[in-house]
Coordinates of C-alpha atoms in Angstrom, one line a residue:
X1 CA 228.1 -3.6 -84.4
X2 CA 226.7 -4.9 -81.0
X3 CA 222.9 -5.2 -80.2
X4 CA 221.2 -3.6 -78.4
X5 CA 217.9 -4.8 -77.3
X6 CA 215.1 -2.4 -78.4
X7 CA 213.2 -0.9 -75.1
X8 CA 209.5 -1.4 -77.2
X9 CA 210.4 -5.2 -77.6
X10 CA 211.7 -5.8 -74.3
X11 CA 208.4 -4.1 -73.0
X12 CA 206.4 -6.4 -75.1
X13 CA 208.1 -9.4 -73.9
X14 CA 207.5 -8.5 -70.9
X15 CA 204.0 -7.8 -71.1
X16 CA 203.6 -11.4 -73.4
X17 CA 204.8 -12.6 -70.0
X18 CA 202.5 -10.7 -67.6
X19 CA 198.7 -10.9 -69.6
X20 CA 200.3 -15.2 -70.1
X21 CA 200.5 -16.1 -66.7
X22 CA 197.5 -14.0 -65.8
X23 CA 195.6 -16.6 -68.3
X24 CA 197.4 -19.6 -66.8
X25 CA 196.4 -19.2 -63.0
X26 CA 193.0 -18.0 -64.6
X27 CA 193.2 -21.2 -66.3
X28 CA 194.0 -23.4 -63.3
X29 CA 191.5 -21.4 -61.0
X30 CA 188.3 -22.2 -63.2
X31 CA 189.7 -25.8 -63.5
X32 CA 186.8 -28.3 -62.0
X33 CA 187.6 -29.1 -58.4
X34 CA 184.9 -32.2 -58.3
X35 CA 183.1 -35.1 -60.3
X36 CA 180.0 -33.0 -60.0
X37 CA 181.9 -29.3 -61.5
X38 CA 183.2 -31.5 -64.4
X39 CA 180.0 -32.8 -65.3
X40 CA 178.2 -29.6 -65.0
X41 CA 180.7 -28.4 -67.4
X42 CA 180.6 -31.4 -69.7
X43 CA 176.5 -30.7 -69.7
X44 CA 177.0 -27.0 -70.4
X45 CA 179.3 -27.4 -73.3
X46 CA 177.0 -30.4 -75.4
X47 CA 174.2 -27.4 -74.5
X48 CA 176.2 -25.4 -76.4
X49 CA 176.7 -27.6 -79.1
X50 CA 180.0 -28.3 -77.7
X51 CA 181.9 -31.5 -77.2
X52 CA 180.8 -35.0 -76.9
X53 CA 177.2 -36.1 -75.4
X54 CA 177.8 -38.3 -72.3
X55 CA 177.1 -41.3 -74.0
X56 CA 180.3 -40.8 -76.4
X57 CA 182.2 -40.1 -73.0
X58 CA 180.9 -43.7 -71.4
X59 CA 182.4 -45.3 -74.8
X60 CA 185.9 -43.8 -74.1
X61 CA 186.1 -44.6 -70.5
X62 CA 184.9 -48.0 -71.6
X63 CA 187.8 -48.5 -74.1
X64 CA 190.3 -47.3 -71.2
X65 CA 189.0 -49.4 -69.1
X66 CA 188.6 -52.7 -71.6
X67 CA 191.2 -54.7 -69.6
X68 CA 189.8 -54.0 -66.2
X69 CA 188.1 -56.8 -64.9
X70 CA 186.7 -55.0 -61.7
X71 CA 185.5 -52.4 -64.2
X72 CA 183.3 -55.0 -66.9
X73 CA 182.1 -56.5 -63.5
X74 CA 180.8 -53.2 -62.1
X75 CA 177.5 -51.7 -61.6
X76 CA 176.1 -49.2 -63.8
X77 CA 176.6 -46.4 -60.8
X78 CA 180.3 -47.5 -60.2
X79 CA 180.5 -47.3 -63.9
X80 CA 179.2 -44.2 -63.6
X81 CA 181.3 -43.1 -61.2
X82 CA 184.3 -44.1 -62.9
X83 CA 183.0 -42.3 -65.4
X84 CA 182.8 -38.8 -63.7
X85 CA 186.2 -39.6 -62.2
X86 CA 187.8 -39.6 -66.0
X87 CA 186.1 -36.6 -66.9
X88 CA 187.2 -34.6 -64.0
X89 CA 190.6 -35.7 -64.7
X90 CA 190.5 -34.9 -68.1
X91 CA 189.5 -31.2 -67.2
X92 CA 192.2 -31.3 -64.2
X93 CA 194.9 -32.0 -66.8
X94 CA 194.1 -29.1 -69.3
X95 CA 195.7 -26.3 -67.4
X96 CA 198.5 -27.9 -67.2
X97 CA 198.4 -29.9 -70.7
X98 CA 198.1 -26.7 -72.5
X99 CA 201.2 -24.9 -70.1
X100 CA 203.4 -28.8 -71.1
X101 CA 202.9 -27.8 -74.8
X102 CA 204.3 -24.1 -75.0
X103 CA 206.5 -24.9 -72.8
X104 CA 207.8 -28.0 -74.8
X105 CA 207.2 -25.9 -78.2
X106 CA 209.7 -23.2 -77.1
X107 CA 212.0 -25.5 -75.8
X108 CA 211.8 -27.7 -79.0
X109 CA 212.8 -24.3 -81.2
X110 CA 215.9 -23.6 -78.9
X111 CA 217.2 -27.6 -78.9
X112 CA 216.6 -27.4 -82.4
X113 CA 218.5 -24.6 -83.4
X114 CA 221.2 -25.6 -80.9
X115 CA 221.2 -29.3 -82.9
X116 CA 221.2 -27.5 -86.2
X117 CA 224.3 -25.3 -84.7
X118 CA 226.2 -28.3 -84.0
X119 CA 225.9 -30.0 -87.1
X120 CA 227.5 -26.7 -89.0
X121 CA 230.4 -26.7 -86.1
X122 CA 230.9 -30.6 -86.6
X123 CA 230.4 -30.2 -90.7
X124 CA 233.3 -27.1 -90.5
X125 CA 230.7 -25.5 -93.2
X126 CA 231.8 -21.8 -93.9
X127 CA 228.8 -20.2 -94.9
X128 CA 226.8 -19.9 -91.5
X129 CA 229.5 -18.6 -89.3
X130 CA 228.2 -15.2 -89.4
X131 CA 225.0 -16.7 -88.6
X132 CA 226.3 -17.9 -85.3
X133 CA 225.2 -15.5 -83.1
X134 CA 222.1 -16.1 -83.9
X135 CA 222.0 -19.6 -83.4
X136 CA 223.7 -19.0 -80.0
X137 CA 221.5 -16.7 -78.8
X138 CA 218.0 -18.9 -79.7
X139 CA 219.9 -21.8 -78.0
X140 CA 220.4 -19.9 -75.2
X141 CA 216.8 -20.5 -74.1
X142 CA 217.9 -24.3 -73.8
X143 CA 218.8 -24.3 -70.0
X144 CA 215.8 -21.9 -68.2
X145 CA 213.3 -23.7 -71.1
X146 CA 214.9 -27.1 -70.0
X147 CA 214.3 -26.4 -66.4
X148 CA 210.8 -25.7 -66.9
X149 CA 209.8 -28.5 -68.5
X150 CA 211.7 -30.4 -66.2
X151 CA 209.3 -29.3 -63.3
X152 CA 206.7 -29.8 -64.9
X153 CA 207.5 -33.3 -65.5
X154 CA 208.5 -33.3 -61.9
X155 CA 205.2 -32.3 -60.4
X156 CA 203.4 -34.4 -63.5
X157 CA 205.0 -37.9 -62.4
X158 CA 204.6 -37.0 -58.7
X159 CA 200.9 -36.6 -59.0
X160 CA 199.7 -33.3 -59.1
X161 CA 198.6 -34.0 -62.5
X162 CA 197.1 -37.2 -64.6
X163 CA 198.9 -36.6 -67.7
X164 CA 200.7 -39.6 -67.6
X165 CA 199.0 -42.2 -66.1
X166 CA 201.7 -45.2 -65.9
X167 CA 202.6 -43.5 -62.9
X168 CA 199.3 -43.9 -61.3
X169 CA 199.1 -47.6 -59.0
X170 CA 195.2 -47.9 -59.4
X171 CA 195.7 -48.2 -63.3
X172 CA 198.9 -49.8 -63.2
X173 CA 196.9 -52.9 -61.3
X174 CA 194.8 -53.7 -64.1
X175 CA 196.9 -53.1 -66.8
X176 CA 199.1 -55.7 -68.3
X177 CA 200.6 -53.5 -71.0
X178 CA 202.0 -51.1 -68.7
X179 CA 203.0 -53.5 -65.8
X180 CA 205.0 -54.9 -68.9
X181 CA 206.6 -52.0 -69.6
X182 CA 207.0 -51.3 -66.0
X183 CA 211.1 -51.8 -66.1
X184 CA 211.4 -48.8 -68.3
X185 CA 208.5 -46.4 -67.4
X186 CA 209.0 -45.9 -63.6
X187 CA 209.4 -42.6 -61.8
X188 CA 212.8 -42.8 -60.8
X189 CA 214.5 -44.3 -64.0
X190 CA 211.8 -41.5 -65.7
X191 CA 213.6 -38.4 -63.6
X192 CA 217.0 -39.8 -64.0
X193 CA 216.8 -40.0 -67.8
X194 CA 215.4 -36.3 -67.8
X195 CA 218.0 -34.9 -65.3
X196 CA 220.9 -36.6 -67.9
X197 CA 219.5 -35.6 -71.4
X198 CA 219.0 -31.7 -69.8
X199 CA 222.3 -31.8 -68.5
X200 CA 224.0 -33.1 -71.3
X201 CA 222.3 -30.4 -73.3
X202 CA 223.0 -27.7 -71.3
X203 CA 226.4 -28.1 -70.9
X204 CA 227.0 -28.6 -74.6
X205 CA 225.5 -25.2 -75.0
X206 CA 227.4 -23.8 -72.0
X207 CA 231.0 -25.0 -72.8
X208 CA 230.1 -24.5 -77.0
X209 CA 229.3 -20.5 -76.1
X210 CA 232.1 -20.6 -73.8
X211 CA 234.4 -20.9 -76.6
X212 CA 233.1 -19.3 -78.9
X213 CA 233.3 -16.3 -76.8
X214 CA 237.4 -17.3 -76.6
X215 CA 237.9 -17.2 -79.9
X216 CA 236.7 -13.8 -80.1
X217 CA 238.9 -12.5 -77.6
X218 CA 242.4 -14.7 -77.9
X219 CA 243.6 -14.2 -81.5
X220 CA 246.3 -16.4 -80.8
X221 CA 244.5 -19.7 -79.7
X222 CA 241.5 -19.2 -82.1
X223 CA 242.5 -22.1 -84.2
X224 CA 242.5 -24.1 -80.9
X225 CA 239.0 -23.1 -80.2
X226 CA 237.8 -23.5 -83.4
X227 CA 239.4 -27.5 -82.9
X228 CA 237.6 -28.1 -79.4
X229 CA 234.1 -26.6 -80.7
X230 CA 234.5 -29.0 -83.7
X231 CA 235.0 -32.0 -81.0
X232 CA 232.3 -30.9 -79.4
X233 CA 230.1 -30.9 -81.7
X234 CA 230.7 -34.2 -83.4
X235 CA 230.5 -35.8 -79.9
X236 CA 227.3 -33.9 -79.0
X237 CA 225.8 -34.6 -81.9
X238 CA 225.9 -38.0 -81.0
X239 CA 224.4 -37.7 -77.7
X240 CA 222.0 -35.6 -79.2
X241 CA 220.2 -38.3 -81.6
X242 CA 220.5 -40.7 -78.9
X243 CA 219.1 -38.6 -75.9
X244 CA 216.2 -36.7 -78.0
X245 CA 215.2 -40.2 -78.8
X246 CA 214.9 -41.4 -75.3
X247 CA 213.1 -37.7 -74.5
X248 CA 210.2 -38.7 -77.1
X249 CA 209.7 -42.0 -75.6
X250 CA 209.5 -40.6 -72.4
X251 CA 208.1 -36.7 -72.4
X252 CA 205.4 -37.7 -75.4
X253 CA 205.0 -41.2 -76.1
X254 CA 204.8 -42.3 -72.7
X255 CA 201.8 -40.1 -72.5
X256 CA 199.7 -43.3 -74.4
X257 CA 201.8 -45.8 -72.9
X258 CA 199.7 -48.9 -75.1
X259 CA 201.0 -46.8 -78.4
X260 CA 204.5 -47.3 -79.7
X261 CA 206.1 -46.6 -82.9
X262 CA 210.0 -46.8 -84.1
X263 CA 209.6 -43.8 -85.8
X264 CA 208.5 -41.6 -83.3
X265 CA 211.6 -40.2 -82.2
X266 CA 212.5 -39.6 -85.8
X267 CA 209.4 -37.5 -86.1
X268 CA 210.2 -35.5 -82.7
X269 CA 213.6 -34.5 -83.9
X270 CA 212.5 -33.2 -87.8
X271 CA 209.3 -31.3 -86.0
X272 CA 211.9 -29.6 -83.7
X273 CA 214.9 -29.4 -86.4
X274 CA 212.7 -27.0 -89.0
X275 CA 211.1 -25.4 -86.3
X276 CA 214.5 -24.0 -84.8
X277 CA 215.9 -23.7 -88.4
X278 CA 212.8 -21.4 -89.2
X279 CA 213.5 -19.1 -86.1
X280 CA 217.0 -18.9 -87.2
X281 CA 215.9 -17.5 -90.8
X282 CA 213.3 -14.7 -88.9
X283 CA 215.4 -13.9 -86.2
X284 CA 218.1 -13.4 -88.6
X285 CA 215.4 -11.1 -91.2
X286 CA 214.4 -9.1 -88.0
X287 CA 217.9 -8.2 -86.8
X288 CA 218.6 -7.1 -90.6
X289 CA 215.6 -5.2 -90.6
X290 CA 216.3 -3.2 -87.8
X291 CA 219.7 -2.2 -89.3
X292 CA 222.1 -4.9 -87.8
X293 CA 224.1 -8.1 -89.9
X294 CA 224.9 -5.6 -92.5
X295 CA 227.0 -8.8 -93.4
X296 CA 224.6 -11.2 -94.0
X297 CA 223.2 -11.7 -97.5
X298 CA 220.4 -13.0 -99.5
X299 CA 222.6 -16.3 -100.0
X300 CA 222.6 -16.6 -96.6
X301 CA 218.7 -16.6 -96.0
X302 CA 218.3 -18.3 -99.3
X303 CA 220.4 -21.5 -98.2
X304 CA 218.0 -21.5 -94.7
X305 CA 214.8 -21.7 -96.5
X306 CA 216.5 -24.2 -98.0
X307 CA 216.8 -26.2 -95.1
X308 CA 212.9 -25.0 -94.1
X309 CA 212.2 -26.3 -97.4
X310 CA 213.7 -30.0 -97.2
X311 CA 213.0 -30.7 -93.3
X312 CA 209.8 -30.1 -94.1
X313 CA 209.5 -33.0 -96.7
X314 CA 211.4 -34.9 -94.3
X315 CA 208.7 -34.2 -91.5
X316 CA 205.8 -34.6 -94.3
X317 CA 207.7 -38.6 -94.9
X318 CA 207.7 -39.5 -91.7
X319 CA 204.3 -38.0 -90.8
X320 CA 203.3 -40.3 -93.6
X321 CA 204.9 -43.4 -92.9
X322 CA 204.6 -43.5 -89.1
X323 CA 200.3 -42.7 -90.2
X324 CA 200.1 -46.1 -93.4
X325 CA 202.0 -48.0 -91.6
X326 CA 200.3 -48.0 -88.1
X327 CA 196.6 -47.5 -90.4
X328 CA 197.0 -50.6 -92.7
X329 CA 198.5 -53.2 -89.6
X330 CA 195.5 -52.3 -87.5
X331 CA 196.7 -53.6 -84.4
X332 CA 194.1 -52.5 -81.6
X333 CA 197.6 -50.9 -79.3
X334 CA 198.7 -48.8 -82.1
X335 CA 195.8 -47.8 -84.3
X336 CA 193.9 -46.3 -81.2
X337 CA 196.8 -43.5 -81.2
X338 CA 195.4 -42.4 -84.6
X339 CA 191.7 -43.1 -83.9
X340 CA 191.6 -40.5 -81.1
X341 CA 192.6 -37.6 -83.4
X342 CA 190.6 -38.4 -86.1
X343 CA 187.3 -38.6 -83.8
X344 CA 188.3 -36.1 -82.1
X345 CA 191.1 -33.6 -83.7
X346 CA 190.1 -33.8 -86.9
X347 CA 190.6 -30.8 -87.4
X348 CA 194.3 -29.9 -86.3
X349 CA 195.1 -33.1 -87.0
X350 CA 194.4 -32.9 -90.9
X351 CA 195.4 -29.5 -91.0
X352 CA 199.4 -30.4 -90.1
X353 CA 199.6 -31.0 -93.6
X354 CA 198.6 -27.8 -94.6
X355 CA 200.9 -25.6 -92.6
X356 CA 203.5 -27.9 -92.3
X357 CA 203.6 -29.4 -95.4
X358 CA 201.8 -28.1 -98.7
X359 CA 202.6 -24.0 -97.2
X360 CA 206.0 -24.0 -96.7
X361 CA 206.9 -26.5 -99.7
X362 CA 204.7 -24.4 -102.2
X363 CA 205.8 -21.1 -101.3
X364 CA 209.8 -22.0 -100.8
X365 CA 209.8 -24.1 -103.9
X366 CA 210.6 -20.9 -105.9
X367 CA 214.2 -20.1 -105.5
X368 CA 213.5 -16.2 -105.8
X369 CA 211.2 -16.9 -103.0
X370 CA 213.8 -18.3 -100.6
X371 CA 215.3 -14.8 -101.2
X372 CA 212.5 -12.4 -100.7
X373 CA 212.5 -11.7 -96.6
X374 CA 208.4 -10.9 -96.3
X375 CA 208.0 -14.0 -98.1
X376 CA 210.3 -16.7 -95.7
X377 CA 208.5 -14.4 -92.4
X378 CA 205.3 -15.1 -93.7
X379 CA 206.2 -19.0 -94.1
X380 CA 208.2 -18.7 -91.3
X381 CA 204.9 -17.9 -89.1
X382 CA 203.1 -21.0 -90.9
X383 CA 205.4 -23.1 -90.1
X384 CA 205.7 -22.2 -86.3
X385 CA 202.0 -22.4 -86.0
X386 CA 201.7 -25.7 -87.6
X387 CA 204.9 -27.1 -85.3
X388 CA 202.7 -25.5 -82.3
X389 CA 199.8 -27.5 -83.5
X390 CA 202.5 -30.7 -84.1
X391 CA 203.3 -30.7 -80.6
X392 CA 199.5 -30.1 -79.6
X393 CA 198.1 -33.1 -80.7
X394 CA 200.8 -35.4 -79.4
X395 CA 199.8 -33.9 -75.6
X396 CA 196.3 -33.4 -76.0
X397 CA 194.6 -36.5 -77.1
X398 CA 196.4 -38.2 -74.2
X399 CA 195.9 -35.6 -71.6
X400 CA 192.5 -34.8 -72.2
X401 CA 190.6 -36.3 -74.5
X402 CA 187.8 -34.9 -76.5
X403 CA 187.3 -31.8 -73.8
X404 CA 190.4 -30.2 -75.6
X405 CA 190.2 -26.5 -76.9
X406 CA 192.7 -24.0 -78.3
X407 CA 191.0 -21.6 -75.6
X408 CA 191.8 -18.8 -73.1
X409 CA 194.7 -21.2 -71.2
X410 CA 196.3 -22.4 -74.2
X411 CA 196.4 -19.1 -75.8
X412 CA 197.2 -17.7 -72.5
X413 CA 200.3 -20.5 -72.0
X414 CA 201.7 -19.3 -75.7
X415 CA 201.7 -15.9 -74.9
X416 CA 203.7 -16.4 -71.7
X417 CA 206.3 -19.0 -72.8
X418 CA 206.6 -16.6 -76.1
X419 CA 207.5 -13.5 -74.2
X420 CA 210.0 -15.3 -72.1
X421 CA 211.7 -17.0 -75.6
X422 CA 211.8 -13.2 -76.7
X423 CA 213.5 -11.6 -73.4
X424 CA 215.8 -14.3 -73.1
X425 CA 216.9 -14.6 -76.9
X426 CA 217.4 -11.2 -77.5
X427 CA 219.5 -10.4 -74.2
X428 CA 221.4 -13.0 -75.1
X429 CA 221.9 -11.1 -78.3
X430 CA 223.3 -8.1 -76.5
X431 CA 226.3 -9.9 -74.4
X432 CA 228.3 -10.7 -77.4
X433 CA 228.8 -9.1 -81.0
X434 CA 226.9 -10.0 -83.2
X435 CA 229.7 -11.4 -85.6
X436 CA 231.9 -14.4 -84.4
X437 CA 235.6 -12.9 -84.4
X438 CA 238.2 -15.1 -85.6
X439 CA 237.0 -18.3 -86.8
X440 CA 239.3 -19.7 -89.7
X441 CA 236.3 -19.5 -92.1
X442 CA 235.0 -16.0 -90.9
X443 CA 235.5 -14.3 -94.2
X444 CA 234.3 -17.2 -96.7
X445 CA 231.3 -16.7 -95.0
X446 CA 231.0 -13.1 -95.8
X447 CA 231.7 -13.7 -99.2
X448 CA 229.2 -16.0 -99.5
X449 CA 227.3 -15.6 -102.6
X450 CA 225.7 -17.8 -105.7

């Protein structure tokens, strides 16, 4: 049976799309133009009994600025104004912090579904095949997603933002840890990188759909298909761990460029692997729901909250160990990282744990559970939120400090980047049938069952 994308969800995509960039050029609009807007704003906020007082402010512009020695030589009104300066930037960069993180989120749950499709193709499993549609379809977000974040980055490092600051020459100057570092993290080596890890994705996706699309139609040469998709796969996969570490180290870490950890990309990959995994499972519940993948069984679903079930561990270990190890060494370059978020994320910091941790391995620990539908959306949803949150305080912190909020913009931003995922998923979902003709495995993985 072929989909057909429902005229009530392709309305409400659309309109997720609409009232989000409404938000955003709200957002960007009300965004501080001078040091004197910023401070106003700053002042109204502690009124409030928002935010920190302006003395807490001095001490983090102080701590940026420890290794400035035309800074600790300054006057209390250059001070001052370096002060107002980092405060203004700070609310210059939310707008578009809070568009870099749905737009990074969304794209995170594509590559990771795409990642998790290549490891079935390379592992020849049978039991997902009939899944495959799926997993095409959510990957299909990979190249338009890709290309956003790519401008963003573009406009970032080019300076129409101060998100990441190696690129700026007045800090540069002063800083020795970053003029070290100054080989790897420059503009053009940063754009080249991006332009080869998006392309390398993309046209894994491309050629991967490409034949799968083959098989369905040649009969004949479906074994042949089958063969090249397996290549593929086993190549891309290698490309893949390689490229998405080098996209953490530039896209996220390079965002505190004093911080460092060997872990990190690690910690990237598992955040985007269950998050793409989970979207699988609920994409895959929906389209049942609605009376499509009449061929898909509870075995099917059960062995994906499987997989929700153990990345999450896996996410929850290296959450861990990236935290004790960094915490106990208390070196001043890597314990700052960690410092921020407690002082001032607390709150979603800590609470990563709960959705993406104790939630998903409570609930999914029962085997019946990984069976009942309601029960993996509902996780599902916990899990995606806390992966939103993931990605939210590796931005914010470094973007804009302790004037973060999950407000009108960052809502606003999800909204948007949420309706496009849905438009472009789910007519993506219409240009193919929903079950993948002709693989050699096809009908081991309808008669999937334990």
């Amino acid at each position: 049976m072929d989909y057909r994308f429902s005229k009530h969800l392709k309305r409400g995509s659309i309109i997720c799309i609409l009232i989000g960039a409404i938000a955003i050029a709200y957002g960007f609009w009300t965004t501080p133009k001078t040091v004197e807007q910023a401070q106003k704003k700053v002042a109204s906020s502690h009124h409030h009994g928002h935010g920190s007082t302006s003395h807490d402010d001095q001490i983090h512009v102080d701590q940026n600025h420890s290794d400035d020695d035309s800074y600790q030589h300054a006057t209390d009104k250059e001070k001052h104004d370096k002060h107002g300066e980092h405060v203004l930037h700070q609310f210059q960069n939310k707008p578009w912090a809070a568009v870099y993180v749905s737009a990074l989120f969304f794209f995170f749950i594509a590559l990771g579904a795409l990642a998790f499709y290549a490891v079935q193709r390379a592992s020849q499993a049978g039991w997902p095949i009939v899944l495959y549609r799926v997993m095409e379809s959510i990957s299909a977000y990979v190249i338009p997603g890709g290309m956003i974040v790519f401008l963003i980055l573009l406009f970032s490092v080019l300076g129409a933002n101060h998100m990441f600051v190696w690129t700026d020459p007045k800090v540069v100057a002063y800083d020795v840890i970053i003029q070290n570092k100054s080989w790897y993290l420059n503009i053009n080596g940063f754009i080249v990188r991006s332009l080869v890890i998006l392309l390398g994705w993309g046209l894994y996706r491309t050629l991967v759909r490409r034949f799968s699309l083959k098989q369905d139609e040649d009969t004949a040469l479906a074994v042949n298909y089958h063969k090249k998709n397996f290549k593929l796969s086993a190549g891309f996969l290698v490309f893949y761990i390689l490229s998405v570490s080098v996209m953490s180290w530039d896209w996220l870490m390079s965002i505190d460029p004093h911080w460092f950890s060997t872990l990190f990309g690690w910690y990237v990959f598992a955040s985007m692997f269950v998050s793409g995994i989970t979207v699988i499972a609920m994409t895959t519940i929906y389209l049942k729901s609605k009376g499509y993948l009449d061929f898909v069984n509870s075995s099917h679903i059960h062995d994906l909250a499987k997989f929700m079930f153990g990345i999450s561990i896996f996410w929850t270990y290296l959450w861990f160990s990236q935290y004790m190890l960094i915490w106990y060494s208390n070196i001043p370059e890597e314990v700052t990282y960690f410092i921020s978020r407690f002082e001032d994320y607390q709150l979603p910091f800590l609470s990563l744990l709960v959705f993406n941790f104790l939630f998903p391995v409570l609930i999914l620990m029962n085997t019946d559970f990984k069976r009942t539908n309601y029960i993996v959306i509902v996780t599902g949803i916990i899990i995606v939120i806390g992966h939103y949150l993931d990605v939210f305080h590796m931005v914010m912190p470094g973007t804009v400090g302790d004037q973060w909020s999950l407000g009108f913009v960052e809502i606003g931003a999800f909204v948007f980047f949420f309706g496009l995922f849905i438009l472009i998923v789910f007519r993506s979902l219409e240009k193919a049938p929903l079950l993948a003709q002709n693989d050699p495995f096809i009908e081991e993985s309808k008669r999937f069952h334990y």
